[in-house]
Short mmCIF file of N, CA and C in Angstrom, two decimals:
data_model
loop_
_atom_site.label_atom_id
_atom_site.label_comp_id
_atom_site.label_asym_id
_atom_site.label_seq_id
_atom_site.Cartn_x
_atom_site.Cartn_y
_atom_site.Cartn_z
N MET A 1 -15.66 -21.95 -10.86
CA MET A 1 -17.05 -21.88 -10.45
C MET A 1 -17.59 -23.29 -10.33
N CYS A 2 -18.36 -23.55 -9.30
CA CYS A 2 -18.82 -24.90 -9.03
C CYS A 2 -20.33 -24.89 -8.82
N ALA A 3 -21.04 -25.79 -9.49
CA ALA A 3 -22.49 -25.94 -9.29
C ALA A 3 -22.71 -27.20 -8.46
N VAL A 4 -23.37 -27.07 -7.31
CA VAL A 4 -23.54 -28.19 -6.39
C VAL A 4 -25.02 -28.45 -6.20
N HIS A 5 -25.37 -29.73 -6.23
CA HIS A 5 -26.76 -30.14 -5.98
C HIS A 5 -26.73 -31.41 -5.16
N ASP A 6 -27.71 -31.61 -4.29
CA ASP A 6 -27.67 -32.78 -3.41
C ASP A 6 -28.12 -34.07 -4.10
N GLU A 7 -28.57 -33.97 -5.33
CA GLU A 7 -28.92 -35.16 -6.10
C GLU A 7 -28.09 -35.19 -7.38
N ALA A 8 -27.74 -36.40 -7.79
CA ALA A 8 -26.98 -36.55 -9.04
C ALA A 8 -27.82 -36.04 -10.19
N SER A 9 -27.19 -35.32 -11.10
CA SER A 9 -27.93 -34.80 -12.25
C SER A 9 -26.98 -34.62 -13.41
N GLN A 10 -27.55 -34.46 -14.58
CA GLN A 10 -26.77 -34.22 -15.78
C GLN A 10 -27.13 -32.84 -16.33
N PHE A 11 -26.12 -32.18 -16.85
CA PHE A 11 -26.34 -30.87 -17.43
C PHE A 11 -26.37 -31.00 -18.95
N GLU A 12 -27.31 -30.35 -19.55
CA GLU A 12 -27.35 -30.31 -21.00
C GLU A 12 -26.22 -29.41 -21.49
N GLU A 13 -25.87 -29.58 -22.76
CA GLU A 13 -24.80 -28.76 -23.35
C GLU A 13 -25.12 -27.28 -23.23
N LYS A 14 -26.38 -26.92 -23.41
CA LYS A 14 -26.79 -25.51 -23.32
C LYS A 14 -26.56 -24.97 -21.91
N SER A 15 -26.86 -25.79 -20.89
CA SER A 15 -26.65 -25.37 -19.49
C SER A 15 -25.17 -25.21 -19.18
N ILE A 16 -24.37 -26.13 -19.71
CA ILE A 16 -22.92 -26.07 -19.49
C ILE A 16 -22.36 -24.78 -20.10
N GLN A 17 -22.80 -24.46 -21.32
CA GLN A 17 -22.32 -23.24 -21.97
C GLN A 17 -22.73 -22.00 -21.18
N LEU A 18 -23.94 -22.02 -20.62
CA LEU A 18 -24.40 -20.90 -19.81
C LEU A 18 -23.53 -20.74 -18.56
N LEU A 19 -23.23 -21.86 -17.89
CA LEU A 19 -22.38 -21.82 -16.69
C LEU A 19 -20.98 -21.33 -17.04
N GLN A 20 -20.47 -21.74 -18.20
CA GLN A 20 -19.14 -21.29 -18.62
C GLN A 20 -19.13 -19.79 -18.87
N ARG A 21 -20.21 -19.28 -19.46
CA ARG A 21 -20.30 -17.84 -19.70
C ARG A 21 -20.36 -17.06 -18.38
N ILE A 22 -21.13 -17.61 -17.42
CA ILE A 22 -21.22 -16.95 -16.10
C ILE A 22 -19.86 -16.95 -15.43
N ALA A 23 -19.14 -18.08 -15.51
CA ALA A 23 -17.80 -18.16 -14.91
C ALA A 23 -16.85 -17.16 -15.54
N LYS A 24 -16.90 -17.01 -16.88
CA LYS A 24 -16.03 -16.04 -17.57
C LYS A 24 -16.38 -14.61 -17.17
N LEU A 25 -17.68 -14.35 -17.05
CA LEU A 25 -18.12 -13.01 -16.65
C LEU A 25 -17.63 -12.68 -15.24
N PHE A 26 -17.73 -13.65 -14.34
CA PHE A 26 -17.27 -13.46 -12.97
C PHE A 26 -15.76 -13.23 -12.93
N SER A 27 -15.01 -14.01 -13.73
CA SER A 27 -13.56 -13.85 -13.81
C SER A 27 -13.20 -12.46 -14.34
N TYR A 28 -13.95 -12.00 -15.35
CA TYR A 28 -13.73 -10.68 -15.92
C TYR A 28 -14.00 -9.59 -14.88
N TYR A 29 -15.04 -9.79 -14.08
CA TYR A 29 -15.36 -8.83 -13.01
C TYR A 29 -14.20 -8.75 -12.01
N LEU A 30 -13.64 -9.90 -11.63
CA LEU A 30 -12.52 -9.90 -10.68
C LEU A 30 -11.31 -9.17 -11.25
N GLU A 31 -11.06 -9.36 -12.55
CA GLU A 31 -9.95 -8.65 -13.18
C GLU A 31 -10.18 -7.14 -13.16
N LEU A 32 -11.41 -6.72 -13.48
CA LEU A 32 -11.73 -5.29 -13.45
C LEU A 32 -11.55 -4.71 -12.06
N GLU A 33 -11.98 -5.48 -11.05
CA GLU A 33 -11.85 -5.01 -9.67
C GLU A 33 -10.38 -4.83 -9.32
N GLN A 34 -9.54 -5.77 -9.77
CA GLN A 34 -8.11 -5.67 -9.50
C GLN A 34 -7.53 -4.42 -10.15
N PHE A 35 -7.92 -4.15 -11.41
CA PHE A 35 -7.43 -2.94 -12.09
C PHE A 35 -7.90 -1.68 -11.37
N ALA A 36 -9.09 -1.73 -10.81
CA ALA A 36 -9.65 -0.54 -10.15
C ALA A 36 -8.93 -0.21 -8.86
N TRP A 37 -8.51 -1.22 -8.10
CA TRP A 37 -7.99 -0.99 -6.75
C TRP A 37 -6.50 -1.24 -6.59
N LYS A 38 -5.84 -1.81 -7.62
CA LYS A 38 -4.44 -2.18 -7.46
C LYS A 38 -3.56 -1.55 -8.53
N ASP A 39 -2.31 -1.28 -8.15
CA ASP A 39 -1.31 -0.78 -9.07
C ASP A 39 -0.83 -1.94 -9.94
N THR A 40 -0.81 -1.75 -11.25
CA THR A 40 -0.53 -2.85 -12.16
C THR A 40 0.92 -3.34 -12.08
N LEU A 41 1.87 -2.47 -11.76
CA LEU A 41 3.27 -2.88 -11.70
C LEU A 41 3.59 -3.63 -10.41
N THR A 42 3.23 -3.04 -9.29
CA THR A 42 3.66 -3.59 -8.00
C THR A 42 2.63 -4.50 -7.35
N GLN A 43 1.39 -4.45 -7.82
CA GLN A 43 0.27 -5.17 -7.22
C GLN A 43 -0.08 -4.68 -5.81
N LEU A 44 0.46 -3.53 -5.41
CA LEU A 44 0.02 -2.90 -4.18
C LEU A 44 -1.30 -2.19 -4.44
N TYR A 45 -1.99 -1.81 -3.36
CA TYR A 45 -3.20 -1.02 -3.53
C TYR A 45 -2.84 0.35 -4.11
N ASN A 46 -3.83 0.99 -4.73
CA ASN A 46 -3.61 2.33 -5.26
C ASN A 46 -4.32 3.37 -4.39
N ARG A 47 -4.16 4.63 -4.76
CA ARG A 47 -4.73 5.71 -3.94
C ARG A 47 -6.26 5.66 -3.92
N ARG A 48 -6.86 5.18 -5.00
CA ARG A 48 -8.32 5.06 -5.05
C ARG A 48 -8.80 4.10 -3.95
N TYR A 49 -8.06 3.01 -3.76
CA TYR A 49 -8.43 2.06 -2.70
C TYR A 49 -8.29 2.71 -1.32
N LEU A 50 -7.19 3.43 -1.11
CA LEU A 50 -6.97 4.11 0.16
C LEU A 50 -8.12 5.07 0.47
N THR A 51 -8.54 5.83 -0.53
CA THR A 51 -9.64 6.77 -0.35
C THR A 51 -10.94 6.05 -0.01
N ARG A 52 -11.21 4.98 -0.72
CA ARG A 52 -12.44 4.22 -0.45
C ARG A 52 -12.41 3.64 0.96
N GLN A 53 -11.27 3.09 1.33
CA GLN A 53 -11.13 2.49 2.66
C GLN A 53 -11.33 3.54 3.74
N TRP A 54 -10.77 4.73 3.52
CA TRP A 54 -10.91 5.83 4.48
C TRP A 54 -12.37 6.26 4.60
N ASP A 55 -13.04 6.39 3.44
CA ASP A 55 -14.42 6.87 3.43
C ASP A 55 -15.40 5.88 4.06
N THR A 56 -15.08 4.59 4.02
CA THR A 56 -16.00 3.59 4.57
C THR A 56 -15.70 3.24 6.03
N GLU A 57 -14.56 3.72 6.54
CA GLU A 57 -14.21 3.46 7.94
C GLU A 57 -15.08 4.28 8.87
N ARG A 58 -15.46 3.69 9.99
CA ARG A 58 -16.24 4.44 10.98
C ARG A 58 -15.33 5.27 11.88
N GLN A 59 -14.12 4.78 12.10
CA GLN A 59 -13.19 5.49 12.97
C GLN A 59 -11.88 5.69 12.23
N HIS A 60 -11.25 6.82 12.50
CA HIS A 60 -9.95 7.11 11.90
C HIS A 60 -8.93 7.32 13.02
N PHE A 61 -8.03 6.39 13.15
CA PHE A 61 -6.90 6.60 14.05
C PHE A 61 -5.77 5.71 13.56
N GLY A 62 -4.58 6.01 14.02
CA GLY A 62 -3.42 5.24 13.60
C GLY A 62 -2.33 6.14 13.06
N ALA A 63 -1.74 5.73 11.95
CA ALA A 63 -0.63 6.49 11.36
C ALA A 63 -0.57 6.26 9.86
N LEU A 64 0.01 7.24 9.19
CA LEU A 64 0.27 7.15 7.76
C LEU A 64 1.76 7.39 7.55
N PHE A 65 2.41 6.46 6.88
CA PHE A 65 3.82 6.60 6.51
C PHE A 65 3.87 6.97 5.03
N TYR A 66 4.55 8.07 4.71
CA TYR A 66 4.73 8.49 3.32
C TYR A 66 6.20 8.23 2.97
N LEU A 67 6.45 7.38 1.97
CA LEU A 67 7.81 6.99 1.60
C LEU A 67 8.16 7.47 0.21
N ASP A 68 9.39 7.92 0.07
CA ASP A 68 9.93 8.30 -1.23
C ASP A 68 11.34 7.69 -1.33
N LEU A 69 11.63 7.03 -2.45
CA LEU A 69 12.92 6.36 -2.59
C LEU A 69 14.04 7.36 -2.85
N ASP A 70 15.14 7.17 -2.16
CA ASP A 70 16.34 7.99 -2.36
C ASP A 70 17.22 7.31 -3.41
N GLY A 71 17.59 8.03 -4.43
CA GLY A 71 18.50 7.49 -5.45
C GLY A 71 17.82 6.72 -6.56
N PHE A 72 16.49 6.78 -6.61
CA PHE A 72 15.79 6.00 -7.64
C PHE A 72 16.02 6.57 -9.04
N LYS A 73 16.09 7.88 -9.16
CA LYS A 73 16.33 8.50 -10.48
C LYS A 73 17.64 8.00 -11.07
N GLN A 74 18.65 7.85 -10.21
CA GLN A 74 19.95 7.37 -10.69
C GLN A 74 19.85 5.93 -11.20
N VAL A 75 19.03 5.11 -10.55
CA VAL A 75 18.82 3.74 -11.03
C VAL A 75 18.26 3.76 -12.44
N ASN A 76 17.24 4.59 -12.66
CA ASN A 76 16.65 4.71 -14.01
C ASN A 76 17.67 5.23 -15.02
N ASP A 77 18.43 6.26 -14.62
CA ASP A 77 19.38 6.90 -15.54
C ASP A 77 20.53 5.97 -15.91
N VAL A 78 21.04 5.21 -14.93
CA VAL A 78 22.23 4.37 -15.16
C VAL A 78 21.87 2.99 -15.70
N TYR A 79 20.81 2.39 -15.14
CA TYR A 79 20.49 0.99 -15.47
C TYR A 79 19.26 0.83 -16.36
N GLY A 80 18.51 1.91 -16.56
CA GLY A 80 17.35 1.84 -17.44
C GLY A 80 16.04 1.64 -16.69
N HIS A 81 14.95 1.92 -17.38
CA HIS A 81 13.63 1.88 -16.75
C HIS A 81 13.16 0.46 -16.43
N GLU A 82 13.64 -0.51 -17.20
CA GLU A 82 13.27 -1.90 -16.91
C GLU A 82 13.81 -2.31 -15.54
N THR A 83 15.07 -1.93 -15.26
CA THR A 83 15.64 -2.19 -13.94
C THR A 83 14.91 -1.38 -12.88
N GLY A 84 14.54 -0.14 -13.23
CA GLY A 84 13.77 0.68 -12.30
C GLY A 84 12.47 0.02 -11.91
N ASP A 85 11.78 -0.59 -12.88
CA ASP A 85 10.53 -1.30 -12.59
C ASP A 85 10.79 -2.49 -11.66
N LYS A 86 11.91 -3.19 -11.87
CA LYS A 86 12.25 -4.32 -10.99
C LYS A 86 12.48 -3.83 -9.56
N VAL A 87 13.14 -2.67 -9.44
CA VAL A 87 13.38 -2.09 -8.10
C VAL A 87 12.04 -1.77 -7.42
N LEU A 88 11.12 -1.14 -8.17
CA LEU A 88 9.81 -0.79 -7.59
C LEU A 88 9.06 -2.04 -7.15
N PHE A 89 9.13 -3.09 -7.96
CA PHE A 89 8.46 -4.34 -7.62
C PHE A 89 9.07 -4.94 -6.36
N ASP A 90 10.41 -4.89 -6.28
CA ASP A 90 11.11 -5.43 -5.11
C ASP A 90 10.80 -4.61 -3.86
N VAL A 91 10.76 -3.30 -4.01
CA VAL A 91 10.41 -2.42 -2.89
C VAL A 91 9.01 -2.76 -2.38
N ALA A 92 8.07 -2.96 -3.30
CA ALA A 92 6.70 -3.32 -2.91
C ALA A 92 6.69 -4.61 -2.11
N LYS A 93 7.46 -5.59 -2.55
CA LYS A 93 7.53 -6.87 -1.84
C LYS A 93 8.12 -6.68 -0.44
N ARG A 94 9.15 -5.86 -0.34
CA ARG A 94 9.77 -5.60 0.97
C ARG A 94 8.81 -4.86 1.90
N LEU A 95 8.03 -3.93 1.35
CA LEU A 95 7.05 -3.23 2.17
C LEU A 95 5.99 -4.20 2.70
N GLN A 96 5.57 -5.12 1.85
CA GLN A 96 4.59 -6.12 2.29
C GLN A 96 5.18 -7.00 3.39
N ASP A 97 6.46 -7.33 3.26
CA ASP A 97 7.14 -8.11 4.31
C ASP A 97 7.15 -7.34 5.63
N CYS A 98 7.41 -6.03 5.53
CA CYS A 98 7.47 -5.20 6.74
C CYS A 98 6.11 -5.07 7.43
N THR A 99 5.05 -5.06 6.65
CA THR A 99 3.72 -4.86 7.23
C THR A 99 3.01 -6.18 7.51
N HIS A 100 3.64 -7.29 7.15
CA HIS A 100 3.00 -8.61 7.31
C HIS A 100 2.61 -8.89 8.76
N ALA A 101 3.43 -8.43 9.69
CA ALA A 101 3.16 -8.67 11.12
C ALA A 101 2.04 -7.79 11.66
N HIS A 102 1.60 -6.81 10.89
CA HIS A 102 0.56 -5.88 11.33
C HIS A 102 -0.71 -6.12 10.51
N ASP A 103 -1.66 -6.81 11.10
CA ASP A 103 -2.88 -7.17 10.38
C ASP A 103 -3.65 -5.95 9.89
N ASP A 104 -3.45 -4.85 10.56
CA ASP A 104 -4.22 -3.64 10.24
C ASP A 104 -3.60 -2.83 9.12
N ALA A 105 -2.39 -3.16 8.68
CA ALA A 105 -1.64 -2.29 7.77
C ALA A 105 -1.75 -2.76 6.32
N PHE A 106 -1.69 -1.80 5.41
CA PHE A 106 -1.58 -2.13 3.99
C PHE A 106 -0.77 -1.05 3.30
N SER A 107 -0.13 -1.44 2.19
CA SER A 107 0.75 -0.54 1.45
C SER A 107 0.06 -0.06 0.18
N VAL A 108 0.41 1.16 -0.23
CA VAL A 108 -0.19 1.81 -1.38
C VAL A 108 0.92 2.40 -2.24
N ARG A 109 0.83 2.21 -3.54
CA ARG A 109 1.75 2.95 -4.43
C ARG A 109 1.00 4.17 -4.94
N ILE A 110 1.54 5.34 -4.61
CA ILE A 110 0.93 6.59 -5.06
C ILE A 110 1.25 6.84 -6.52
N GLY A 111 2.45 6.52 -6.92
CA GLY A 111 2.91 6.74 -8.29
C GLY A 111 4.41 6.96 -8.27
N GLY A 112 5.06 6.70 -9.40
CA GLY A 112 6.51 6.88 -9.44
C GLY A 112 7.18 6.04 -8.37
N ASP A 113 8.01 6.69 -7.56
CA ASP A 113 8.70 5.97 -6.47
C ASP A 113 8.17 6.41 -5.11
N GLU A 114 6.88 6.74 -5.05
CA GLU A 114 6.25 7.17 -3.80
C GLU A 114 5.23 6.13 -3.33
N PHE A 115 5.30 5.85 -2.03
CA PHE A 115 4.44 4.83 -1.43
C PHE A 115 3.86 5.35 -0.12
N LEU A 116 2.73 4.78 0.27
CA LEU A 116 2.13 5.04 1.57
C LEU A 116 1.92 3.73 2.30
N ILE A 117 2.02 3.77 3.61
CA ILE A 117 1.58 2.64 4.44
C ILE A 117 0.57 3.17 5.43
N ARG A 118 -0.58 2.53 5.47
CA ARG A 118 -1.67 2.95 6.36
C ARG A 118 -1.77 1.97 7.52
N PHE A 119 -1.61 2.49 8.74
CA PHE A 119 -1.77 1.69 9.96
C PHE A 119 -3.04 2.15 10.69
N THR A 120 -3.77 1.21 11.24
CA THR A 120 -4.97 1.57 12.01
C THR A 120 -4.83 1.14 13.47
N GLN A 121 -3.60 1.07 13.94
CA GLN A 121 -3.35 0.75 15.35
C GLN A 121 -3.13 2.03 16.14
N GLN A 122 -3.66 2.05 17.35
CA GLN A 122 -3.44 3.19 18.23
C GLN A 122 -2.28 2.82 19.16
N ILE A 123 -1.07 2.85 18.61
CA ILE A 123 0.11 2.51 19.39
C ILE A 123 0.95 3.76 19.61
N THR A 124 2.03 3.62 20.36
CA THR A 124 2.81 4.79 20.74
C THR A 124 3.74 5.24 19.61
N ARG A 125 4.18 6.45 19.74
CA ARG A 125 5.15 7.00 18.79
C ARG A 125 6.42 6.15 18.79
N TRP A 126 6.85 5.72 19.96
CA TRP A 126 8.06 4.89 20.06
C TRP A 126 7.91 3.61 19.24
N GLU A 127 6.73 3.00 19.27
CA GLU A 127 6.50 1.77 18.50
C GLU A 127 6.50 2.05 17.00
N TYR A 128 5.93 3.19 16.60
CA TYR A 128 5.98 3.56 15.18
C TYR A 128 7.41 3.87 14.74
N GLU A 129 8.21 4.42 15.63
CA GLU A 129 9.62 4.64 15.32
C GLU A 129 10.32 3.32 15.03
N GLY A 130 10.00 2.30 15.83
CA GLY A 130 10.58 0.97 15.61
C GLY A 130 10.21 0.42 14.24
N ILE A 131 8.96 0.61 13.84
CA ILE A 131 8.51 0.14 12.53
C ILE A 131 9.25 0.90 11.43
N ALA A 132 9.38 2.22 11.59
CA ALA A 132 10.09 3.03 10.60
C ALA A 132 11.55 2.58 10.46
N GLN A 133 12.20 2.29 11.57
CA GLN A 133 13.60 1.84 11.52
C GLN A 133 13.72 0.49 10.81
N GLN A 134 12.73 -0.37 11.03
CA GLN A 134 12.72 -1.67 10.34
C GLN A 134 12.59 -1.48 8.83
N ILE A 135 11.71 -0.56 8.41
CA ILE A 135 11.53 -0.27 6.99
C ILE A 135 12.81 0.30 6.38
N LEU A 136 13.46 1.22 7.11
CA LEU A 136 14.71 1.80 6.61
C LEU A 136 15.77 0.71 6.39
N ARG A 137 15.86 -0.22 7.33
CA ARG A 137 16.83 -1.32 7.19
C ARG A 137 16.47 -2.20 6.00
N LYS A 138 15.20 -2.53 5.88
CA LYS A 138 14.74 -3.43 4.82
C LYS A 138 14.96 -2.83 3.43
N LEU A 139 14.73 -1.53 3.31
CA LEU A 139 14.86 -0.89 2.00
C LEU A 139 16.26 -0.33 1.75
N GLY A 140 17.14 -0.45 2.73
CA GLY A 140 18.50 0.08 2.57
C GLY A 140 19.55 -0.98 2.31
N THR A 141 19.12 -2.25 2.21
CA THR A 141 20.06 -3.36 2.02
C THR A 141 19.82 -4.00 0.66
N TRP A 142 20.82 -3.92 -0.22
CA TRP A 142 20.69 -4.45 -1.58
C TRP A 142 21.94 -5.24 -1.95
N GLN A 143 21.76 -6.46 -2.44
CA GLN A 143 22.88 -7.26 -2.93
C GLN A 143 22.92 -7.17 -4.46
N THR A 144 22.90 -5.95 -4.95
CA THR A 144 22.85 -5.70 -6.40
C THR A 144 23.79 -4.53 -6.72
N PRO A 145 24.13 -4.34 -7.99
CA PRO A 145 24.95 -3.18 -8.36
C PRO A 145 24.25 -1.86 -8.06
N TYR A 146 22.92 -1.86 -8.16
CA TYR A 146 22.16 -0.66 -7.87
C TYR A 146 21.66 -0.72 -6.43
N ALA A 147 21.39 0.42 -5.86
CA ALA A 147 20.88 0.47 -4.48
C ALA A 147 20.08 1.75 -4.29
N VAL A 148 19.05 1.65 -3.49
CA VAL A 148 18.28 2.81 -3.09
C VAL A 148 18.07 2.74 -1.58
N SER A 149 17.66 3.84 -1.02
CA SER A 149 17.20 3.87 0.37
C SER A 149 15.86 4.59 0.34
N THR A 150 15.34 4.92 1.51
CA THR A 150 14.06 5.63 1.53
C THR A 150 14.04 6.68 2.63
N SER A 151 13.25 7.70 2.39
CA SER A 151 12.95 8.70 3.42
C SER A 151 11.46 8.57 3.74
N ILE A 152 11.11 8.78 5.01
CA ILE A 152 9.74 8.53 5.46
C ILE A 152 9.20 9.73 6.24
N GLY A 153 8.01 10.16 5.87
CA GLY A 153 7.27 11.14 6.66
C GLY A 153 6.13 10.44 7.37
N ILE A 154 5.97 10.67 8.67
CA ILE A 154 4.99 9.93 9.46
C ILE A 154 4.00 10.89 10.11
N VAL A 155 2.74 10.57 9.99
CA VAL A 155 1.68 11.33 10.66
C VAL A 155 0.91 10.36 11.55
N MET A 156 0.78 10.70 12.82
CA MET A 156 -0.10 9.97 13.73
C MET A 156 -1.36 10.80 13.91
N PHE A 157 -2.50 10.12 13.97
CA PHE A 157 -3.76 10.86 14.07
C PHE A 157 -4.77 10.05 14.86
N ASP A 158 -5.79 10.75 15.35
CA ASP A 158 -6.85 10.10 16.11
C ASP A 158 -8.18 10.29 15.41
N ASP A 159 -9.25 9.92 16.06
CA ASP A 159 -10.56 9.90 15.42
C ASP A 159 -11.11 11.30 15.13
N GLU A 160 -10.48 12.34 15.65
CA GLU A 160 -10.93 13.70 15.36
C GLU A 160 -10.47 14.16 13.98
N THR A 161 -9.56 13.40 13.38
CA THR A 161 -9.03 13.77 12.07
C THR A 161 -9.95 13.25 10.99
N ASP A 162 -10.45 14.14 10.14
CA ASP A 162 -11.44 13.75 9.13
C ASP A 162 -10.89 13.71 7.71
N GLU A 163 -9.99 14.60 7.39
CA GLU A 163 -9.59 14.78 6.00
C GLU A 163 -8.34 13.97 5.66
N LEU A 164 -8.50 12.99 4.79
CA LEU A 164 -7.37 12.18 4.34
C LEU A 164 -6.34 13.04 3.62
N ASN A 165 -6.79 13.95 2.77
CA ASN A 165 -5.86 14.80 2.01
C ASN A 165 -4.99 15.65 2.93
N THR A 166 -5.57 16.12 4.04
CA THR A 166 -4.80 16.90 5.01
C THR A 166 -3.70 16.04 5.62
N ILE A 167 -4.04 14.81 5.96
CA ILE A 167 -3.05 13.90 6.55
C ILE A 167 -1.94 13.60 5.56
N ILE A 168 -2.31 13.35 4.31
CA ILE A 168 -1.29 13.07 3.30
C ILE A 168 -0.37 14.28 3.11
N GLN A 169 -0.93 15.48 3.11
CA GLN A 169 -0.10 16.69 2.98
C GLN A 169 0.86 16.83 4.15
N GLN A 170 0.37 16.56 5.37
CA GLN A 170 1.23 16.64 6.55
C GLN A 170 2.35 15.60 6.46
N ALA A 171 2.01 14.40 6.00
CA ALA A 171 3.02 13.35 5.84
C ALA A 171 4.04 13.74 4.79
N ASP A 172 3.58 14.40 3.73
CA ASP A 172 4.46 14.86 2.67
C ASP A 172 5.45 15.90 3.20
N HIS A 173 4.97 16.83 4.04
CA HIS A 173 5.86 17.82 4.65
C HIS A 173 6.91 17.15 5.54
N ALA A 174 6.46 16.15 6.30
CA ALA A 174 7.40 15.42 7.16
C ALA A 174 8.42 14.66 6.32
N LEU A 175 7.98 14.14 5.18
CA LEU A 175 8.89 13.44 4.27
C LEU A 175 9.99 14.37 3.79
N TYR A 176 9.62 15.59 3.40
CA TYR A 176 10.63 16.52 2.92
C TYR A 176 11.56 16.98 4.04
N ALA A 177 11.06 16.98 5.27
CA ALA A 177 11.95 17.24 6.41
C ALA A 177 12.97 16.11 6.56
N ALA A 178 12.52 14.88 6.32
CA ALA A 178 13.45 13.73 6.38
C ALA A 178 14.48 13.82 5.26
N LYS A 179 14.03 14.23 4.06
CA LYS A 179 14.97 14.40 2.95
C LYS A 179 15.99 15.49 3.28
N GLY A 180 15.51 16.57 3.88
CA GLY A 180 16.39 17.68 4.24
C GLY A 180 17.37 17.32 5.35
N ALA A 181 17.04 16.30 6.13
CA ALA A 181 17.92 15.88 7.23
C ALA A 181 18.98 14.90 6.75
N GLY A 182 19.06 14.67 5.45
CA GLY A 182 20.12 13.82 4.92
C GLY A 182 19.63 12.54 4.28
N LYS A 183 18.33 12.34 4.18
CA LYS A 183 17.73 11.16 3.56
C LYS A 183 17.98 9.89 4.39
N ASN A 184 17.35 8.80 3.95
CA ASN A 184 17.46 7.51 4.63
C ASN A 184 17.14 7.64 6.12
N THR A 185 16.11 8.43 6.41
CA THR A 185 15.68 8.63 7.80
C THR A 185 14.19 8.92 7.80
N PHE A 186 13.63 9.21 8.96
CA PHE A 186 12.20 9.51 9.05
C PHE A 186 11.99 10.72 9.94
N ARG A 187 10.88 11.39 9.73
CA ARG A 187 10.47 12.51 10.56
C ARG A 187 8.97 12.42 10.79
N PHE A 188 8.54 12.88 11.97
CA PHE A 188 7.12 12.93 12.31
C PHE A 188 6.56 14.31 12.02
N ALA A 189 5.31 14.35 11.59
CA ALA A 189 4.59 15.61 11.44
C ALA A 189 3.86 15.85 12.75
N GLU A 190 4.37 16.73 13.55
CA GLU A 190 3.82 16.94 14.89
C GLU A 190 2.44 17.60 14.87
N ALA A 191 2.14 18.34 13.80
CA ALA A 191 0.93 19.16 13.78
C ALA A 191 -0.36 18.37 13.91
N VAL A 192 -0.39 17.13 13.39
CA VAL A 192 -1.62 16.36 13.48
C VAL A 192 -1.49 15.15 14.38
N SER A 193 -0.44 15.13 15.19
CA SER A 193 -0.26 14.01 16.11
C SER A 193 -0.99 14.31 17.41
N ARG A 194 -2.20 13.81 17.55
CA ARG A 194 -3.00 14.12 18.73
C ARG A 194 -3.14 12.93 19.68
N ILE A 195 -2.50 11.81 19.34
CA ILE A 195 -2.63 10.62 20.20
C ILE A 195 -1.84 10.85 21.48
N VAL A 196 -2.41 10.53 22.61
CA VAL A 196 -1.71 10.66 23.88
C VAL A 196 -0.64 9.59 23.94
N GLN A 197 0.59 10.00 24.25
CA GLN A 197 1.71 9.06 24.24
C GLN A 197 2.27 8.89 25.64
#
């Protein structure tokens, strides 16, 4: 925190202590805000942030990717939960790398080994397929004794779509279709895809 004045001045000890208290209070507020909107393990946004962002948006269009890690339970069972936490942290970093090129996108950890990516671009299904393939490659390559992959359910939607929970449910159904197709792949939820392609 910085106090600026256009004339040279001296602060009394009492004023300095007051400024220090204000700075600590502001720092504490920032920490609380981080706890409110971010996942403590991965530092990705949490579902509360996604809901707030959705509720404050004037327009809803784009896509939601629902990801679930394949083989994560085995990592926990064989290598322990500490290694599992490292995998989740690494997955979060890889997701951020994948979305870095998309200014409109952000990643969310729902809980456990489930993640969401929210895109607000009105692009084609073919382009979203390319993004999904990039994510599959990024999360399927490990130079470690343990390895996971991911399955992805994708929902494309336009401004007529109002309910976030409905979109998440549709993405979840598409995710289980991807799991049923052999994992390490993606499927689209056609029911809410209203964007002209």
